[in-house]
Short mmCIF file of C-alpha atoms in Angstrom, two decimals:
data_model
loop_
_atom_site.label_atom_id
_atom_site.label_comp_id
_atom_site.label_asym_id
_atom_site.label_seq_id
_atom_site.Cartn_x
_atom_site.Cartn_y
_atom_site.Cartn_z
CA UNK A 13 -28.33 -8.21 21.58
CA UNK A 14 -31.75 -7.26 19.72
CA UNK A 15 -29.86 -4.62 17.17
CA UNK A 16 -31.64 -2.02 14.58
CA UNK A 17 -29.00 -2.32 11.15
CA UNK A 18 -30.50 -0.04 8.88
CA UNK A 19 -29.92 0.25 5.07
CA UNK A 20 -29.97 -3.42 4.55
CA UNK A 21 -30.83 -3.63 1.21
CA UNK A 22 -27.51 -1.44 1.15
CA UNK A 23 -24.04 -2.71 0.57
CA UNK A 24 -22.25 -2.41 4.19
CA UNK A 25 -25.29 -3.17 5.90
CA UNK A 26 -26.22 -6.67 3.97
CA UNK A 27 -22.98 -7.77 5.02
CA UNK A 28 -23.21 -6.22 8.64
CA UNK A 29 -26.41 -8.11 9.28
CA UNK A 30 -25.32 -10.98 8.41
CA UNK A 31 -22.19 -11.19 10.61
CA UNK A 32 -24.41 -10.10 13.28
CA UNK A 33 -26.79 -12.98 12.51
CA UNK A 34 -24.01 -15.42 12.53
CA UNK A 35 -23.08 -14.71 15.95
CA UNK A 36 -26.25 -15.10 17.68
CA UNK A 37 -27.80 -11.50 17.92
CA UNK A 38 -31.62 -10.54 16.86
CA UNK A 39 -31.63 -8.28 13.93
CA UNK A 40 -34.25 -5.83 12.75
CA UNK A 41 -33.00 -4.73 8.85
CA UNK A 42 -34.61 -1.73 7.46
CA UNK A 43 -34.69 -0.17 4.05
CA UNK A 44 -36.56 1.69 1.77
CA UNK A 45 -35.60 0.00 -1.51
CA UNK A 46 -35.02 3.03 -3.69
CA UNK A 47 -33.74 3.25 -7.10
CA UNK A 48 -31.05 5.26 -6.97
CA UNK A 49 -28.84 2.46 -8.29
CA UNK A 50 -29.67 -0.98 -9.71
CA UNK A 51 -32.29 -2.74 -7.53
CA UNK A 52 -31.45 -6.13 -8.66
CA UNK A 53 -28.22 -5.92 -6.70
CA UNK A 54 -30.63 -4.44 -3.48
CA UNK A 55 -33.10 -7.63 -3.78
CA UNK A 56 -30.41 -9.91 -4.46
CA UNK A 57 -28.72 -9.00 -1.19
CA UNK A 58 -32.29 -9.33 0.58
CA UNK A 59 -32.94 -12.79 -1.48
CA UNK A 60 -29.04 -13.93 0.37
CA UNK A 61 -30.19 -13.11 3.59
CA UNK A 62 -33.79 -14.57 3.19
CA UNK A 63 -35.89 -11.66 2.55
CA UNK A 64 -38.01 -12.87 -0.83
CA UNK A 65 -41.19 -12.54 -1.66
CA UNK A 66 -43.97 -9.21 -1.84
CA UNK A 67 -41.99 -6.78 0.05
CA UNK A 68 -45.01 -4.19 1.37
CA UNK A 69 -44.00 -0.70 2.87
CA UNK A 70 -44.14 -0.90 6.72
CA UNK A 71 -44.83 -4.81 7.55
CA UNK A 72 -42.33 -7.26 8.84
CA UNK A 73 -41.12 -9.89 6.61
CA UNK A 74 -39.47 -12.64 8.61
CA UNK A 75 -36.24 -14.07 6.85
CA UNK A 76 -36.59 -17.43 5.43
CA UNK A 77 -32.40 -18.31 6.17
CA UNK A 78 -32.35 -16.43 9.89
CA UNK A 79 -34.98 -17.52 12.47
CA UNK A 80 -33.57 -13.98 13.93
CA UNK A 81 -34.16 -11.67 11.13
CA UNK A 82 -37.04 -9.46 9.73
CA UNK A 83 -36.85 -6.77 7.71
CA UNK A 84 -39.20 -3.49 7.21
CA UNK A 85 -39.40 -1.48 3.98
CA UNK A 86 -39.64 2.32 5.48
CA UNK A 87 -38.77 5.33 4.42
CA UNK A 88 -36.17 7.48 6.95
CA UNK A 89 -38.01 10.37 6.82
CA UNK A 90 -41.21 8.66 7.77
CA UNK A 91 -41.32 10.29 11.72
CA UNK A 92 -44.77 7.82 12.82
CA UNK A 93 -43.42 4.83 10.90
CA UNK A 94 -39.62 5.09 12.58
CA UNK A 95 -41.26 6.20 16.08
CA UNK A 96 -43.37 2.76 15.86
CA UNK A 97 -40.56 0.59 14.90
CA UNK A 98 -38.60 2.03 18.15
CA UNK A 99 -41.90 1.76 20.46
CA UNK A 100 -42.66 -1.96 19.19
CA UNK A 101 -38.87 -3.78 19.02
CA UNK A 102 -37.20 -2.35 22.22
CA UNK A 103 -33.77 -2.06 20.49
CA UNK A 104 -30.59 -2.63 22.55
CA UNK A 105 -28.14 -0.98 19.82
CA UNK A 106 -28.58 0.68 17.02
CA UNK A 107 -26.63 0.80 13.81
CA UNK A 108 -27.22 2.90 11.42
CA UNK A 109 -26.09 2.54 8.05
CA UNK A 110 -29.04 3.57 5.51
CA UNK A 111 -28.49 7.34 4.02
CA UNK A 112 -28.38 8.92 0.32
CA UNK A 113 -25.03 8.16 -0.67
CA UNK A 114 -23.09 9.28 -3.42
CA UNK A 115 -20.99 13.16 -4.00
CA UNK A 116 -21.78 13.25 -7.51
CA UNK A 117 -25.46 12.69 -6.75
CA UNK A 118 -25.66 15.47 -4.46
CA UNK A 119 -24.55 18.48 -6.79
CA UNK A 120 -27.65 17.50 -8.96
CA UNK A 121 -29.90 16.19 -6.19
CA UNK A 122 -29.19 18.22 -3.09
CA UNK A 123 -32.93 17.72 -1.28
CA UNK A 124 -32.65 13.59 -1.54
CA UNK A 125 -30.02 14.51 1.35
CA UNK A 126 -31.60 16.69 3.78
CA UNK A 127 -34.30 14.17 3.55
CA UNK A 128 -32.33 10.88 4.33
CA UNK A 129 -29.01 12.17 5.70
CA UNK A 130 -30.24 14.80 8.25
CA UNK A 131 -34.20 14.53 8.93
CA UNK A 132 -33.89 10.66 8.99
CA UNK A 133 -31.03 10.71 11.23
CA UNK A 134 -32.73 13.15 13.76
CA UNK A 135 -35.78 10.55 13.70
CA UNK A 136 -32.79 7.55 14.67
CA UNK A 137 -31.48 9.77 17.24
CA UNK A 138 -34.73 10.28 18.27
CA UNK A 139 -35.75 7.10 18.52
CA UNK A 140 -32.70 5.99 20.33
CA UNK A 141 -33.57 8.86 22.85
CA UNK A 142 -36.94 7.74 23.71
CA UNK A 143 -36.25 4.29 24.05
CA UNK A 144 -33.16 3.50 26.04
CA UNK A 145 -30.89 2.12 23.05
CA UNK A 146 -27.90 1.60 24.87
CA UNK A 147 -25.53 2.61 21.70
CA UNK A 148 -25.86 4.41 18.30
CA UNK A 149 -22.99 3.03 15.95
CA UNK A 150 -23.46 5.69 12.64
CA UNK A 151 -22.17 5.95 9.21
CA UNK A 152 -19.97 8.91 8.60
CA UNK A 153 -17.33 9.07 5.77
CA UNK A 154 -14.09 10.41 4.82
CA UNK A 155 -15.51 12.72 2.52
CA UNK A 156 -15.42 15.07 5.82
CA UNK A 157 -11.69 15.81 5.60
CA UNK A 158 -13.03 17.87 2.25
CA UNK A 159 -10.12 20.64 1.92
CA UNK A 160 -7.93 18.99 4.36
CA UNK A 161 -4.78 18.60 3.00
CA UNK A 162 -2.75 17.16 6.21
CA UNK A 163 -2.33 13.53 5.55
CA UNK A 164 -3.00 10.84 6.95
CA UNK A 165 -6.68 12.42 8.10
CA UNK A 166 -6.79 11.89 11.47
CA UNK A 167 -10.09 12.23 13.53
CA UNK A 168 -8.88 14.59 15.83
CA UNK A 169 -8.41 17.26 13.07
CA UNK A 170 -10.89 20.07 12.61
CA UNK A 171 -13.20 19.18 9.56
CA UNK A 172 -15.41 22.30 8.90
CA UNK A 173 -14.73 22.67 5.27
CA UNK A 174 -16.60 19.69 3.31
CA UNK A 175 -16.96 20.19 -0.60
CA UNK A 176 -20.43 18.36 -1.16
CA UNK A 177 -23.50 18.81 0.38
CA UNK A 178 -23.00 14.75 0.53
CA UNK A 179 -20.00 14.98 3.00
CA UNK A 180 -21.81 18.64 4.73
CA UNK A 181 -24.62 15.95 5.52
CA UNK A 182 -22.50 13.07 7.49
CA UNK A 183 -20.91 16.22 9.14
CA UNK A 184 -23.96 17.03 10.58
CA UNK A 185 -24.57 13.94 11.75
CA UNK A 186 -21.43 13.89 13.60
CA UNK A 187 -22.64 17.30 15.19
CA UNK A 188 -26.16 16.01 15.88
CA UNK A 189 -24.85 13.25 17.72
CA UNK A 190 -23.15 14.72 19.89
CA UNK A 191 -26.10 16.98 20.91
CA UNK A 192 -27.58 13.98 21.84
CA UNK A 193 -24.71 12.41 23.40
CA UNK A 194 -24.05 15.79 25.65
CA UNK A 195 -27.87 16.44 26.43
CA UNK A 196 -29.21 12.95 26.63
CA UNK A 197 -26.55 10.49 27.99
CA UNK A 198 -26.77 8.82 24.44
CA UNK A 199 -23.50 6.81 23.66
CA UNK A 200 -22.78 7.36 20.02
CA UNK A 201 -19.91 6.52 17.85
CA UNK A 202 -19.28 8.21 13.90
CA UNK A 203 -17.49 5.75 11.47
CA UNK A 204 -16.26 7.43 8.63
CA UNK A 205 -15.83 5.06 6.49
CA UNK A 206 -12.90 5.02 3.29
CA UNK A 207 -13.77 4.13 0.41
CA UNK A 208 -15.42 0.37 0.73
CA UNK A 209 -15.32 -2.23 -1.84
CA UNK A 210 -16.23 -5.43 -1.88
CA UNK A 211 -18.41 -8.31 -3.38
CA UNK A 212 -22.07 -6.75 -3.58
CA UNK A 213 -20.87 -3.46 -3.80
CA UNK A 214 -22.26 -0.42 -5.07
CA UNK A 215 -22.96 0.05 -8.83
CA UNK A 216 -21.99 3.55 -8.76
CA UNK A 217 -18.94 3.23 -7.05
CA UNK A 218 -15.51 3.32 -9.58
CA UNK A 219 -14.62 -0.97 -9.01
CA UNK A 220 -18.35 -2.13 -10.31
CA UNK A 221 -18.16 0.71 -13.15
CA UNK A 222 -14.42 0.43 -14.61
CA UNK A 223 -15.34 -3.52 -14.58
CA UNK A 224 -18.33 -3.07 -16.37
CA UNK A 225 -16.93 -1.07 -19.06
CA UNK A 226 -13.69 -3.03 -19.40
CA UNK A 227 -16.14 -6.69 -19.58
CA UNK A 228 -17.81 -4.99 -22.00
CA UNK A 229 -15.09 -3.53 -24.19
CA UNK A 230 -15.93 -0.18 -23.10
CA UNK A 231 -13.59 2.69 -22.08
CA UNK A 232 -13.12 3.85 -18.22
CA UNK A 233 -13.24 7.56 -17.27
CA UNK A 234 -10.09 8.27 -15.12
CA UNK A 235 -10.58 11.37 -13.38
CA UNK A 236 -7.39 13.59 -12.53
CA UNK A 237 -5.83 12.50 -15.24
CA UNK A 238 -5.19 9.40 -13.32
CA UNK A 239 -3.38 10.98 -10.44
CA UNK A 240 -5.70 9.79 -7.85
CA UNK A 241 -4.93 8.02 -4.42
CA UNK A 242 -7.75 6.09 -2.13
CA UNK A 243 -7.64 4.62 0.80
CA UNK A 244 -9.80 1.93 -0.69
CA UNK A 245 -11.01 -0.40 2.38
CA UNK A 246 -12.46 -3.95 1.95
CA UNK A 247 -16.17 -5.17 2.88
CA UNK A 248 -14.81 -7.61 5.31
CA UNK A 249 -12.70 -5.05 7.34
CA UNK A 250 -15.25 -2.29 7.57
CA UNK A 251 -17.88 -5.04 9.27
CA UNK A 252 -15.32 -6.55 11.53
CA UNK A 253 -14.47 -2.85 12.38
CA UNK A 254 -18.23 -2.16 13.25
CA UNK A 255 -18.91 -5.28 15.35
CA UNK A 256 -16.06 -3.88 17.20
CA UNK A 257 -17.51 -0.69 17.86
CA UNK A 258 -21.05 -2.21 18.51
CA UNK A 259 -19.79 -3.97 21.40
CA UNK A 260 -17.75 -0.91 22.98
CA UNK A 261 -20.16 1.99 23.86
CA UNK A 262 -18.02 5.07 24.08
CA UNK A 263 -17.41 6.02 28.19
CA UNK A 264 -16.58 9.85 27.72
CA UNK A 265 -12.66 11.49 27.31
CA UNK A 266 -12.15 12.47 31.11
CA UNK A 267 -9.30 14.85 29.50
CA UNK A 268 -11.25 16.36 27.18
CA UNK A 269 -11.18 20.13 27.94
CA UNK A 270 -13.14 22.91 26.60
CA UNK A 271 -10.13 25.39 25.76
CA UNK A 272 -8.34 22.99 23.37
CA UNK A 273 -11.58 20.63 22.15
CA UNK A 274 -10.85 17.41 20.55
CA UNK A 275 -13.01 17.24 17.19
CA UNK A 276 -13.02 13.24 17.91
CA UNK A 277 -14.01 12.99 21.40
CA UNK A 278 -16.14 14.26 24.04
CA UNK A 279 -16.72 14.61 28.02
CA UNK A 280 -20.21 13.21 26.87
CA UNK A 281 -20.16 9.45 25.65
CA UNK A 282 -19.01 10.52 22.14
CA UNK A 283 -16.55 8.95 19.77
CA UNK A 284 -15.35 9.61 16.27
CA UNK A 285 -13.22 6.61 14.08
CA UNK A 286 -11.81 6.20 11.33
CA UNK A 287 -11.98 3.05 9.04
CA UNK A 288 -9.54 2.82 6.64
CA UNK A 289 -6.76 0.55 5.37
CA UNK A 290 -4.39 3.01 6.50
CA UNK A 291 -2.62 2.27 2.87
CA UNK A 292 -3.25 4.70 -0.04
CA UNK A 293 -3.21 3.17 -3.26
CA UNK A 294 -2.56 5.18 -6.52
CA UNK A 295 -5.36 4.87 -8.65
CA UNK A 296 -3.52 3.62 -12.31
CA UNK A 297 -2.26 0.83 -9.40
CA UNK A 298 -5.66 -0.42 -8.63
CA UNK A 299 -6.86 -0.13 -12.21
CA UNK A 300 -4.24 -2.47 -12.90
CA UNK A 301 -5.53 -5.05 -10.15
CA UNK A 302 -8.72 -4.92 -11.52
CA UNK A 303 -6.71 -5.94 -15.42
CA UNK A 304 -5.12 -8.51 -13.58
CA UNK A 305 -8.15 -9.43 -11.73
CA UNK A 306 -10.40 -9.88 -15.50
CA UNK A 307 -7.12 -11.06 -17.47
CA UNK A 308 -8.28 -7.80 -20.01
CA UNK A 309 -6.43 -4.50 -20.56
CA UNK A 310 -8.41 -0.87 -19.68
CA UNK A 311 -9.20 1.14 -22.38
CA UNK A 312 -9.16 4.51 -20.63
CA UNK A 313 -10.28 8.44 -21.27
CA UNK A 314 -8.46 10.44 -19.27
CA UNK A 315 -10.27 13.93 -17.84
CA UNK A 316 -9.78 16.62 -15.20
CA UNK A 317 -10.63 16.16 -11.34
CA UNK A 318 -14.85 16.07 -11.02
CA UNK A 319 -16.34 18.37 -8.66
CA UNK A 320 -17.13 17.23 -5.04
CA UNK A 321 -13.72 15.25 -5.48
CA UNK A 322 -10.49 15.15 -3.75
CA UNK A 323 -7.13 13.97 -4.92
CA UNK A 324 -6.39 11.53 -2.16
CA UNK A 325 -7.73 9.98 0.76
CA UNK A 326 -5.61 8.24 4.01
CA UNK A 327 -6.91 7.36 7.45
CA UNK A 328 -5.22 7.62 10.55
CA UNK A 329 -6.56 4.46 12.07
CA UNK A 330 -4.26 5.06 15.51
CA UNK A 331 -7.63 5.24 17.66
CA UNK A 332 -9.08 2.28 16.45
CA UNK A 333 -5.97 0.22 17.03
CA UNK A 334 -5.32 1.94 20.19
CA UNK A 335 -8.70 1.77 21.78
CA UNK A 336 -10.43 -1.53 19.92
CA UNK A 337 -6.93 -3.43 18.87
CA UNK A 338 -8.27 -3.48 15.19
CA UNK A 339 -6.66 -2.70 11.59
CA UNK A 340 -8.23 -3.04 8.75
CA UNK A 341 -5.40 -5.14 6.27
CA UNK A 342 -7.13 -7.06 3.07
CA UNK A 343 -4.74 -5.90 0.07
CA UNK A 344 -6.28 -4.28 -2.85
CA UNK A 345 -5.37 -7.23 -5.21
CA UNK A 346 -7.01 -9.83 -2.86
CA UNK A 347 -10.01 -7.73 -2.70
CA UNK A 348 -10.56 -7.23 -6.34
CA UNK A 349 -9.76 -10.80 -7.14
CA UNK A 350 -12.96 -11.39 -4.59
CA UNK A 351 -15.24 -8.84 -6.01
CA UNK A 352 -14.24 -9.50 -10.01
CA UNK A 353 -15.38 -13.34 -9.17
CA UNK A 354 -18.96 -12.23 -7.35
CA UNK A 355 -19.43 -10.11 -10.18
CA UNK A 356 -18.91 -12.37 -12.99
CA UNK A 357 -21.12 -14.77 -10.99
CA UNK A 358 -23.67 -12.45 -10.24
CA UNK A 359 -23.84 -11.36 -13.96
CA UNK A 360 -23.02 -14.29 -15.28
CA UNK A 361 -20.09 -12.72 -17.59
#
């Protein structure tokens, strides 16, 4: 297939595109480079996939690794610049990974996503609309569950009460989509993703930061005193879990009925997942994986529950296995072990 992955400068879809490169398919990356973390870590995942070079907003650079990869700097929000990119490439599928992540981020920097999360995803759906993309694969995230306390989250729970404008955003997407899906025909599925680590993953993210500070003698900030649990999810699970869903355009629920609606399905070709190791981990546990992992004890300063947060995460993953015959399983100590010796590599520490 000739498929759209965008946010490849990003840390899920780097590691998307290149699975999909592996097996054969065209790939059109797309990012817009910005700094909202480190951009060494965002051109060293280009440089890995053979973007290098003067990177110029809007032009094709053709990978120097993948005779079936290019990749275009644009911005989401840019309507005529997304509208050409549709018009010229004739996408078959579309995934779409590239948004302004982050919770904390969002209490201090609200408009970043409105601009990203919900003008550039009307411009993908859009696009997708216009241009007969046969499937629209999305990144939601479990931040949706916000005041849900039932656990595990399951997908066909009602999730109207988000606690960040962050998750509000990829709940929005979930609703746009489904306008499209209902109106247009256009088979879409939402992936809310748990809490994804990995090797190239982001800086902001509580892995890259508590190793940081514990490399460099440095104390960790443990939030909730510690009593934390996360569903954390590795890199390699998430992409096999999204090739998965490429390939399987959601059909419509035939059973789905208007007086008792399923939030995570549809009469229109709609589907809602979850991706998640299905295996909460307390958060002193994977703190100590990540000692283990760098042979060095944490130092650590204990404070109260940040805002935006919840206390634990767990997916029901029941659909996935049910309808796609996939479970995500890496264990956290395998995972860590990987990511502590990319790190130290990467930063040569």
């Amino acid at each position: 297939m000739k498929i759209l992955v965008t946010g490849t400068a990003g840390f899920i879809g780097f590691h998307l595109a290149l699975r999909l490169l592996d097996r054969g398919d065209e790939v059109v990356g797309l990012d817009n480079i910005n700094d909202y973390y480190d951009r060494r870590v965002k051109y060293g995942r280009l440089s890995k996939s053979g973007i290098e070079g003067e990177i110029l907003y809007g032009e094709a650079i053709e990978s120097t690794k993948y005779d079936n990869y290019r990749f275009v700097k644009v911005d989401l929000e840019d309507k005529e610049a997304i509208e050409k990119l549709f018009e010229t490439e004739k996408f078959d599928a579309v995934c779409h990974l590239a948004a302004q992540a982050g919770v904390r981020y969002s209490l201090t920097n609200p408009h970043a996503y409105i601009d990203s999360n919900i003008v550039g995803f009307l411009h993908i759906l859009e696009g997708c609309r216009h241009h007969e993309v046969k499937h629209l694969a999305y990144a939601s995230s479990s931040s949706v569950y916000g005041l849900n306390e039932t656990m595990p989250f399951s997908v066909h729970d009602n999730v109207d009460h988000p606690i960040s404008l962050y998750a509000a955003s990829k709940k929005s997407n979930e609703l746009m989509a489904h306008t499209y899906s209902h109106l247009y025909g256009l088979p879409t599925t939402g992936l809310r993703f748990f809490t994804v680590y990995g090797p190239w993953g982001l800086p902001d993210m509580a892995l890259f930061l508590f190793t940081k500070a514990i490399l460099e003698d440095r104390p960790i900030d443990v939030f909730n005193y510690g009593k934390m649990k996360r569903d954390f999810t590795y890199i390699d699970d998430i992409v096999e879990g999204l090739v998965r869903v490429i390939d399987h355009p959601p059909k419509g629920n035939p059973e789905w009925s208007g007086q008792h609606p399923d939030p995570g399905s549809s009469r229109a070709p709609y589907k809602i997942y979850n991706i998640g190791n299905n295996n909460p981990v307390e958060l002193m546990d994977f703190i100590t994986a990540i000692e283990k992992a760098l042979g060095k004890k944490a130092k650590m300063n204990m404070l109260p529950l940040q805002p935006g947060d919840v206390p634990a995460t767990w997916a029901d993953v029941s659909d996935l296995v049910e309808d796609l015959g996939y479970k995500p399983d890496t264990p956290i100590e395998e995972g860590v072990a990987r990511f502590v010796a990319w790190y130290r590599t990467f930063y040569g520490v």
